[in-house]
Structure formats: C-alpha cells, structure tokens
Amino acid sequence: MSRVTPDLSFLLDKTSESLTARMSAALADLGLTARQYCVLDKASGGEHTQGRLAEEALLDKTTMVTTLDGLERAGLARRVASPTDRRARLVEITPEGEALIERAATVIQGVYDEVLGVLGDERDALVTGLTRLVEGPLRETASDARPRRSSRTG
Amino acid sequence: MSRVTPDLSFLLDKTSESLTARMSAALADLGLTARQYCVLDKASGGEHTQGRLAEEALLDKTTMVTTLDGLERAGLARRVASPTDRRARLVEITPEGEALIERAATVIQGVYDEVLGVLGDERDALVTGLTRLVEGPLRETASDARPRRSSRTG
DNA sequence: TATTGTTATACTCTATAACTATA
DNA sequence: TATAGTTATAGAGTATAACAATA
C-alpha cells in the first residue's frame, strides 16, 4: 500500500522507540535510564572530557550536562577537573558505576538476544547496515539537515 | 569498547533520529511533517476509521487526533461520519492530499535512495530485519514493557 | 575571538486521565 | 459496561541562546 517501498523511516522509528521502551523497563530495576547506561558505557575504560563524551554518544552538550548530573547524583560518575585545560571536565566512573555497568550489560544483552532471536541471517546484516548508516550518510545530519527550532530559518 | 556488542538501541535511536531529520527537512518544502506523510500514506487507498489508522501507524489515538487536525487544516484530509457507527470517523484523503502524497513519495524515495546507497547486500536484509522486528518481538511492546507515566506503577 | 561547560528556556513527540457520545 | 474520539495536561527528549570561565 505504501508508495515508497518500504517505509524505512517508519520502521526505524518504531523499532527504536519500542526497543528503547524495553531497555528502559529492564534497566529501571537497576535505577538506570537507557541514556545513562549509554553514557556510562562509553565513558568507562578511558579518559574523556564531557564534550568528547557527548560526541561519542551523539548527544548535545546540554543533554550531556543533565545526564551527568543524574549519574553524579546516583554516585555512578564524577566530574573531575582536567589537568591540562581548566575549562574542561573529565568524566570518571566510580567503582559503583563500573559495577553497575557490568550488571546492566548483562540485562541489556538479554534484551538484545531476545529481540534479535527472531532474526536469522539478517541479524549481522542489520547491525552492519545500521552501523554503516550512522557512520556514513546519517552522520553529519544532526546539525545540518534538521529543522530544529522555528527560529532556525536560514 | 562496548560491553554489549554492538549497541543496537543506540544504532536504532541515532539512525531513526537522523533519518527523521532528513525526511522532515525534505518534506518541509511541501508543508508536510514526517508523521503527517506517514498517516496520509496509510490512509490513502482504503477506508479507515481514525482508530484503525492509529493502529496501522502505531500511533496513540490522541496523537492521531492532532495529526488529523493538522491534515484537515491543510486541506489534505477530511473526517467524515461513519455510516455504520455514529461514534466513528472515517478518514478521507482530499484530491489535494492525494496529489501531495505523490509528490512527497518522490521526495522521500530520493532521500531513501541517497541514504541507502551506501549499503550493498545489507540493504534488503536491513529492511527485512527491521520489518520482522516490528511485526515480531517489538510489536506488543508499546503498551506492555514501556514505563510511561510515573503513575503507571503496576 | 573561540571553546568548555552551565543555566534557562522552549519545542516536539508521546502518552495518561477524564470526558462526551454513542454502542 | 465498553468503545470512538476529544480535550487537557504532563513527561521525556532534545536543542537554541545567553552566559561564565578559560584558552
């Protein structure tokens, strides 16, 4: 019935929304949001400034502020002064944070396995394809092709 | 670096968000939002009540209300009384709406082709995989696994 | 003058709850 | 008592703009 075959944007929207809902429900038991887990995971095992972390997680810097506020309140991460740039903050995961990442990863892997279980050969291709889209044609889109505020006229 | 390999939810979120941004930008010239196009497309070529249309587009009924309000204001669709159920409304696409769908479909096909162009063999598998996820394990999620309002405790 | 991070604000999407009118 | 649709409202996610401190 669709004139555009198939409706890729619809499929991505609905799978994304639905999977995020599952993740959120599963992580809620651990007191984590999906975004907090994402940031926690990317921050772990390396030194990252707040800004660098935002880039990796493809989040706006203001979104990163509130995300880190939450993680700090929960005692899972800390902002520490960068020794080389007094404007910047390094994000440090606490031992509690590291421990929780491990538990969360197990939970998430369970969700993924359950969801992806219905796929056969498509499983790898799906992941590969999405990765190539994120790193390729959909990479720079964030600040270019997006009509954000109504004030962004030009 | 990710403990869960790979981060499917992250990939879906970002591709979805980015592609929606592209679609919105492309459709803005036609005065359409991505969601309006989606509903318009699904409503065309068949008789659908408002509620049935919401199911097909995987939208909440309240979201459908505002979407149809916009489409009616733009003269692209009409709500007409159902002859068999006086509670229900049938959604009817106007000639202007039908014409616009055709133009929008061309625009969208262009975006898809451009974006999916980087994929080779994964292209079909990606679409097939997403479709199976939407129709399968991610289908009923909407009202089950989702922690919506904070009031939805049980 | 540019950049890191913050605050305040606002817009979009989505959904819950309460309601009307039918069934 | 249940369902179709509406209204009002609220929450999450995201982003713009203005700002402070530093580069």
Tab-separated table of C-alpha atoms (C1' of nucleotides) in Angstrom:
chain	number	residue	atom	x	y	z
A	1	MET	CA	0.000	0.000	0.000
A	2	SER	CA	2.975	2.254	0.565
A	3	ARG	CA	4.126	4.137	-2.479
A	4	VAL	CA	7.618	4.241	-1.067
A	5	THR	CA	8.707	0.693	-0.571
A	6	PRO	CA	9.328	0.128	2.207
A	7	ASP	CA	8.880	2.851	4.748
A	8	LEU	CA	12.354	2.852	6.231
A	9	SER	CA	11.835	5.826	8.489
A	10	PHE	CA	8.691	4.316	9.928
A	11	LEU	CA	10.482	1.051	10.604
A	12	LEU	CA	13.416	2.751	12.283
A	13	ASP	CA	11.193	4.978	14.387
A	14	LYS	CA	9.058	2.145	15.660
A	15	THR	CA	11.852	-0.325	16.303
A	16	SER	CA	13.869	2.340	18.040
A	17	GLU	CA	11.005	3.508	20.180
A	18	SER	CA	9.958	0.013	21.090
A	19	LEU	CA	13.428	-1.259	21.865
A	20	THR	CA	14.167	1.812	23.961
A	21	ALA	CA	10.990	1.111	25.897
A	22	ARG	CA	12.155	-2.446	26.571
A	23	MET	CA	15.590	-1.317	27.584
A	24	SER	CA	14.178	1.338	29.873
A	25	ALA	CA	11.904	-1.153	31.557
A	26	ALA	CA	14.740	-3.622	32.012
A	27	LEU	CA	17.189	-1.008	33.283
A	28	ALA	CA	14.673	0.625	35.598
A	29	ASP	CA	15.256	-2.166	38.101
A	30	LEU	CA	18.852	-1.017	38.304
A	31	GLY	CA	17.855	2.616	38.612
A	32	LEU	CA	19.330	3.480	35.225
A	33	THR	CA	17.897	5.120	32.136
A	34	ALA	CA	18.912	3.912	28.703
A	35	ARG	CA	20.779	7.130	28.060
A	36	GLN	CA	22.593	6.949	31.353
A	37	TYR	CA	23.720	3.461	30.507
A	38	CYS	CA	24.876	4.546	27.090
A	39	VAL	CA	26.948	7.380	28.514
A	40	LEU	CA	28.254	5.282	31.373
A	41	ASP	CA	29.317	2.598	28.971
A	42	LYS	CA	31.078	4.973	26.620
A	43	ALA	CA	32.774	6.808	29.482
A	44	SER	CA	34.129	3.674	31.032
A	45	GLY	CA	37.612	2.469	30.209
A	46	GLY	CA	39.117	5.720	29.061
A	47	GLU	CA	39.602	9.373	29.794
A	48	HIS	CA	37.012	11.550	28.172
A	49	THR	CA	36.125	15.157	28.543
A	50	GLN	CA	32.478	15.932	28.831
A	51	GLY	CA	32.440	17.295	25.315
A	52	ARG	CA	34.227	14.336	23.821
A	53	LEU	CA	31.771	12.045	25.508
A	54	ALA	CA	28.884	13.992	24.030
A	55	GLU	CA	30.361	13.493	20.577
A	56	GLU	CA	30.764	9.781	21.059
A	57	ALA	CA	27.242	9.343	22.328
A	58	LEU	CA	25.894	11.685	19.644
A	59	LEU	CA	24.284	13.817	22.300
A	60	ASP	CA	24.021	17.563	22.550
A	61	LYS	CA	26.328	19.064	25.153
A	62	THR	CA	23.377	20.380	27.129
A	63	THR	CA	21.878	16.914	27.204
A	64	MET	CA	25.185	15.619	28.495
A	65	VAL	CA	25.033	18.104	31.363
A	66	THR	CA	21.756	16.752	32.676
A	67	THR	CA	22.790	13.166	32.048
A	68	LEU	CA	25.962	13.610	34.078
A	69	ASP	CA	24.035	15.446	36.773
A	70	GLY	CA	21.938	12.338	37.179
A	71	LEU	CA	24.895	9.990	37.153
A	72	GLU	CA	26.664	12.092	39.783
A	73	ARG	CA	23.596	12.249	41.971
A	74	ALA	CA	23.437	8.466	41.783
A	75	GLY	CA	27.110	8.199	42.692
A	76	LEU	CA	27.954	6.416	39.450
A	77	ALA	CA	30.224	9.022	37.880
A	78	ARG	CA	32.197	12.099	38.866
A	79	ARG	CA	33.320	15.208	37.052
A	80	VAL	CA	36.948	15.967	37.779
A	81	ALA	CA	38.986	18.935	36.621
A	82	SER	CA	41.144	18.325	33.590
A	83	PRO	CA	44.817	18.794	34.446
A	84	THR	CA	45.539	20.280	31.044
A	85	ASP	CA	42.535	22.525	30.395
A	86	ARG	CA	40.915	24.295	33.265
A	87	ARG	CA	37.718	24.781	31.295
A	88	ALA	CA	37.216	21.073	30.720
A	89	ARG	CA	35.960	18.297	32.972
A	90	LEU	CA	36.966	14.692	32.752
A	91	VAL	CA	34.275	12.120	33.378
A	92	GLU	CA	35.301	9.458	35.831
A	93	ILE	CA	33.252	6.375	36.563
A	94	THR	CA	33.096	5.410	40.222
A	95	PRO	CA	33.616	1.812	41.358
A	96	GLU	CA	29.865	1.681	41.968
A	97	GLY	CA	29.377	2.854	38.404
A	98	GLU	CA	31.696	0.238	36.970
A	99	ALA	CA	29.958	-2.479	38.916
A	100	LEU	CA	26.583	-1.328	37.715
A	101	ILE	CA	27.690	-1.234	34.089
A	102	GLU	CA	28.520	-4.903	34.305
A	103	ARG	CA	25.119	-5.762	35.674
A	104	ALA	CA	23.372	-3.514	33.182
A	105	ALA	CA	25.291	-5.018	30.277
A	106	THR	CA	24.016	-8.448	31.218
A	107	VAL	CA	20.457	-7.199	31.351
A	108	ILE	CA	20.775	-5.464	28.003
A	109	GLN	CA	22.407	-8.414	26.331
A	110	GLY	CA	19.424	-10.434	27.442
A	111	VAL	CA	17.014	-7.991	25.846
A	112	TYR	CA	19.006	-7.914	22.618
A	113	ASP	CA	19.239	-11.670	22.426
A	114	GLU	CA	15.530	-11.998	22.998
A	115	VAL	CA	14.643	-9.401	20.399
A	116	LEU	CA	17.218	-10.385	17.791
A	117	GLY	CA	16.390	-14.027	18.278
A	118	VAL	CA	13.727	-13.842	15.600
A	119	LEU	CA	16.312	-12.904	13.020
A	120	GLY	CA	18.413	-15.387	11.172
A	121	ASP	CA	20.919	-14.281	8.607
A	122	GLU	CA	19.598	-10.743	8.775
A	123	ARG	CA	20.967	-10.273	12.260
A	124	ASP	CA	24.518	-9.424	11.317
A	125	ALA	CA	23.477	-7.545	8.218
A	126	LEU	CA	21.061	-5.455	10.238
A	127	VAL	CA	23.714	-4.385	12.677
A	128	THR	CA	26.285	-3.857	9.967
A	129	GLY	CA	23.874	-1.840	7.909
A	130	LEU	CA	22.846	0.396	10.794
A	131	THR	CA	26.456	0.980	11.714
A	132	ARG	CA	27.308	1.991	8.189
A	133	LEU	CA	24.378	4.378	8.078
A	134	VAL	CA	25.350	6.021	11.359
A	135	GLU	CA	28.947	6.394	10.300
A	136	GLY	CA	28.089	7.329	6.754
A	137	PRO	CA	25.229	9.277	5.227
A	138	LEU	CA	23.445	9.851	8.511
A	139	ARG	CA	26.496	11.039	10.360
A	140	GLU	CA	26.579	14.755	9.723
A	141	THR	CA	22.840	15.114	9.559
A	142	ALA	CA	22.412	16.148	13.159
A	143	SER	CA	23.213	19.804	12.743
A	144	ASP	CA	22.694	20.158	9.017
A	145	ALA	CA	19.521	18.724	7.639
A	146	ARG	CA	17.489	19.138	10.770
A	147	PRO	CA	14.817	21.753	11.114
A	148	ARG	CA	15.139	22.380	14.827
A	149	ARG	CA	13.748	25.499	16.360
A	150	SER	CA	11.394	27.557	14.319
A	151	SER	CA	13.902	30.344	14.734
A	152	ARG	CA	16.406	28.403	12.667
A	153	THR	CA	15.094	29.813	9.445
A	154	GLY	CA	18.257	30.042	7.374
B	1	MET	CA	34.732	-0.583	23.986
B	2	SER	CA	31.106	-1.533	24.392
B	3	ARG	CA	30.498	-4.491	26.639
B	4	VAL	CA	27.337	-5.236	24.733
B	5	THR	CA	28.323	-5.780	21.152
B	6	PRO	CA	27.040	-3.886	19.392
B	7	ASP	CA	24.771	-1.261	20.869
B	8	LEU	CA	21.638	-1.959	18.866
B	9	SER	CA	19.445	0.510	20.698
B	10	PHE	CA	21.969	3.279	20.198
B	11	LEU	CA	22.188	2.499	16.500
B	12	LEU	CA	18.438	2.447	16.054
B	13	ASP	CA	17.949	5.651	18.013
B	14	LYS	CA	20.523	7.588	16.063
B	15	THR	CA	19.613	6.305	12.613
B	16	SER	CA	15.959	6.916	13.330
B	17	GLU	CA	16.521	10.400	14.650
B	18	SER	CA	18.846	11.339	11.842
B	19	LEU	CA	16.701	9.939	9.074
B	20	THR	CA	13.613	11.610	10.504
B	21	ALA	CA	15.517	14.873	10.470
B	22	ARG	CA	16.343	14.399	6.807
B	23	MET	CA	12.804	13.471	5.941
B	24	SER	CA	11.440	16.448	7.849
B	25	ALA	CA	13.760	18.796	6.064
B	26	ALA	CA	12.865	17.345	2.690
B	27	LEU	CA	9.129	17.346	3.373
B	28	ALA	CA	9.114	20.824	4.874
B	29	ASP	CA	9.189	22.262	1.371
B	30	LEU	CA	5.859	20.575	0.774
B	31	GLY	CA	4.461	21.758	4.083
B	32	LEU	CA	4.304	18.241	5.484
B	33	THR	CA	5.730	16.659	8.597
B	34	ALA	CA	7.072	13.125	8.505
B	35	ARG	CA	4.218	11.912	10.645
B	36	GLN	CA	1.635	13.617	8.503
B	37	TYR	CA	3.078	11.929	5.449
B	38	CYS	CA	3.049	8.575	7.187
B	39	VAL	CA	-0.605	8.903	8.144
B	40	LEU	CA	-1.576	10.333	4.791
B	41	ASP	CA	0.103	7.461	3.026
B	42	LYS	CA	-1.526	4.806	5.177
B	43	ALA	CA	-4.939	6.440	4.919
B	44	SER	CA	-4.844	6.611	1.170
B	45	GLY	CA	-6.370	3.888	-0.929
B	46	GLY	CA	-8.784	2.485	1.586
B	47	GLU	CA	-11.463	3.222	4.124
B	48	HIS	CA	-10.090	3.540	7.616
B	49	THR	CA	-11.594	4.730	10.825
B	50	GLN	CA	-9.472	7.068	12.868
B	51	GLY	CA	-8.757	4.321	15.356
B	52	ARG	CA	-7.814	1.766	12.714
B	53	LEU	CA	-5.455	4.277	11.179
B	54	ALA	CA	-3.805	4.850	14.541
B	55	GLU	CA	-3.198	1.112	14.840
B	56	GLU	CA	-1.661	0.888	11.402
B	57	ALA	CA	0.634	3.824	12.002
B	58	LEU	CA	1.419	2.597	15.514
B	59	LEU	CA	0.330	5.920	16.932
B	60	ASP	CA	-1.621	6.680	20.052
B	61	LYS	CA	-5.200	7.747	19.379
B	62	THR	CA	-4.535	11.140	20.928
B	63	THR	CA	-1.583	11.647	18.617
B	64	MET	CA	-3.837	10.750	15.715
B	65	VAL	CA	-6.261	13.485	16.752
B	66	THR	CA	-3.670	16.225	16.464
B	67	THR	CA	-2.208	14.743	13.297
B	68	LEU	CA	-5.598	14.732	11.605
B	69	ASP	CA	-6.309	18.221	12.898
B	70	GLY	CA	-3.227	19.367	11.013
B	71	LEU	CA	-4.112	17.466	7.866
B	72	GLU	CA	-7.626	18.895	7.889
B	73	ARG	CA	-6.362	22.419	8.437
B	74	ALA	CA	-4.100	21.940	5.445
B	75	GLY	CA	-7.000	20.646	3.374
B	76	LEU	CA	-5.319	17.297	2.776
B	77	ALA	CA	-7.756	15.051	4.617
B	78	ARG	CA	-11.271	15.094	5.982
B	79	ARG	CA	-13.048	13.333	8.795
B	80	VAL	CA	-16.400	12.028	7.674
B	81	ALA	CA	-19.030	10.288	9.761
B	82	SER	CA	-19.048	6.534	9.531
B	83	PRO	CA	-22.328	5.276	8.095
B	84	THR	CA	-22.284	2.216	10.346
B	85	ASP	CA	-21.074	3.597	13.671
B	86	ARG	CA	-22.019	7.063	14.731
B	87	ARG	CA	-19.128	7.220	17.171
B	88	ALA	CA	-16.519	6.612	14.497
B	89	ARG	CA	-14.988	8.844	11.853
B	90	LEU	CA	-13.655	7.712	8.520
B	91	VAL	CA	-10.556	9.425	7.238
B	92	GLU	CA	-10.846	10.589	3.669
B	93	ILE	CA	-7.968	11.985	1.657
B	94	THR	CA	-8.824	15.000	-0.465
B	95	PRO	CA	-7.709	15.279	-4.099
B	96	GLU	CA	-5.135	17.824	-2.898
B	97	GLY	CA	-3.959	15.256	-0.367
B	98	GLU	CA	-3.633	12.515	-2.966
B	99	ALA	CA	-1.669	14.796	-5.226
B	100	LEU	CA	0.642	15.795	-2.428
B	101	ILE	CA	1.280	12.195	-1.433
B	102	GLU	CA	2.601	11.520	-4.900
B	103	ARG	CA	4.979	14.449	-4.736
B	104	ALA	CA	6.045	13.573	-1.209
B	105	ALA	CA	6.671	9.968	-2.142
B	106	THR	CA	9.102	11.071	-4.817
B	107	VAL	CA	10.942	13.280	-2.362
B	108	ILE	CA	11.135	10.527	0.216
B	109	GLN	CA	12.245	7.931	-2.269
B	110	GLY	CA	15.078	10.263	-3.127
B	111	VAL	CA	16.148	10.534	0.493
B	112	TYR	CA	15.984	6.774	0.968
B	113	ASP	CA	17.967	6.090	-2.171
B	114	GLU	CA	20.597	8.567	-1.140
B	115	VAL	CA	20.888	7.191	2.368
B	116	LEU	CA	20.640	3.522	1.494
B	117	GLY	CA	23.057	3.979	-1.359
B	118	VAL	CA	25.985	3.256	0.912
B	119	LEU	CA	24.639	-0.206	1.612
B	120	GLY	CA	25.240	-3.147	-0.618
B	121	ASP	CA	23.892	-6.535	0.240
B	122	GLU	CA	22.823	-5.300	3.656
B	123	ARG	CA	20.136	-3.132	2.166
B	124	ASP	CA	17.477	-5.769	1.752
B	125	ALA	CA	18.478	-7.556	4.918
B	126	LEU	CA	18.250	-4.342	6.880
B	127	VAL	CA	14.720	-3.676	5.732
B	128	THR	CA	13.679	-7.283	6.146
B	129	GLY	CA	15.175	-7.437	9.611
B	130	LEU	CA	13.514	-4.250	10.782
B	131	THR	CA	10.185	-5.414	9.423
B	132	ARG	CA	10.460	-8.701	11.263
B	133	LEU	CA	11.307	-6.912	14.477
B	134	VAL	CA	8.356	-4.552	14.197
B	135	GLU	CA	5.968	-7.375	13.412
B	136	GLY	CA	7.552	-9.722	15.912
B	137	PRO	CA	9.171	-9.199	19.296
B	138	LEU	CA	8.794	-5.439	19.234
B	139	ARG	CA	5.159	-5.479	18.254
B	140	GLU	CA	3.317	-5.593	21.553
B	141	THR	CA	5.919	-3.651	23.422
B	142	ALA	CA	4.197	-0.319	23.105
B	143	SER	CA	1.759	-0.737	25.955
B	144	ASP	CA	3.478	-3.522	27.853
B	145	ALA	CA	7.155	-3.055	28.516
B	146	ARG	CA	7.080	0.685	28.457
B	147	PRO	CA	7.360	2.731	31.593
B	148	ARG	CA	5.192	5.622	30.535
B	149	ARG	CA	3.795	7.979	33.088
B	150	SER	CA	5.168	7.780	36.573
B	151	SER	CA	1.633	6.991	37.665
B	152	ARG	CA	1.758	3.708	35.764
B	153	THR	CA	3.242	1.859	38.687
B	154	GLY	CA	1.645	-1.529	38.329
C	1	DT	C1'	37.980	35.661	19.500
C	2	DA	C1'	36.980	30.770	20.281
C	3	DT	C1'	35.814	26.955	23.299
C	4	DT	C1'	34.044	24.203	27.680
C	5	DG	C1'	30.507	23.778	30.278
C	6	DT	C1'	26.252	25.811	32.578
C	7	DT	C1'	21.623	27.729	33.000
C	8	DA	C1'	17.231	28.956	31.388
C	9	DT	C1'	14.004	28.141	28.183
C	10	DA	C1'	11.205	26.127	24.573
C	11	DC	C1'	9.660	22.926	21.168
C	12	DT	C1'	8.344	18.086	19.654
C	13	DC	C1'	6.692	13.705	20.476
C	14	DT	C1'	4.221	10.850	23.105
C	15	DA	C1'	1.051	9.245	26.397
C	16	DT	C1'	-2.350	9.276	30.774
C	17	DA	C1'	-6.719	10.713	32.572
C	18	DA	C1'	-11.158	12.440	32.395
C	19	DC	C1'	-14.817	13.352	29.413
C	20	DT	C1'	-18.823	13.047	25.625
C	21	DA	C1'	-21.405	10.463	22.549
C	22	DT	C1'	-22.564	6.618	21.161
C	23	DA	C1'	-22.828	1.230	21.185
D	1	DT	C1'	-20.276	-1.644	30.565
D	2	DA	C1'	-17.346	-0.840	26.661
D	3	DT	C1'	-15.687	1.786	22.670
D	4	DA	C1'	-14.535	6.085	19.327
D	5	DG	C1'	-12.914	10.250	19.618
D	6	DT	C1'	-11.781	14.685	22.159
D	7	DT	C1'	-9.598	17.749	25.473
D	8	DA	C1'	-6.320	18.997	28.865
D	9	DT	C1'	-2.211	18.056	30.768
D	10	DA	C1'	2.212	16.106	31.714
D	11	DG	C1'	6.558	13.987	30.968
D	12	DA	C1'	10.771	12.712	28.276
D	13	DG	C1'	13.994	14.005	24.903
D	14	DT	C1'	16.206	17.396	22.552
D	15	DA	C1'	18.003	21.727	21.204
D	16	DT	C1'	18.751	27.187	20.934
D	17	DA	C1'	20.523	31.222	23.206
D	18	DA	C1'	22.946	33.746	26.532
D	19	DC	C1'	26.400	33.415	29.812
D	20	DA	C1'	30.922	32.480	32.781
D	21	DA	C1'	35.438	30.945	32.934
D	22	DT	C1'	39.289	29.932	30.455
D	23	DA	C1'	42.097	29.308	26.250
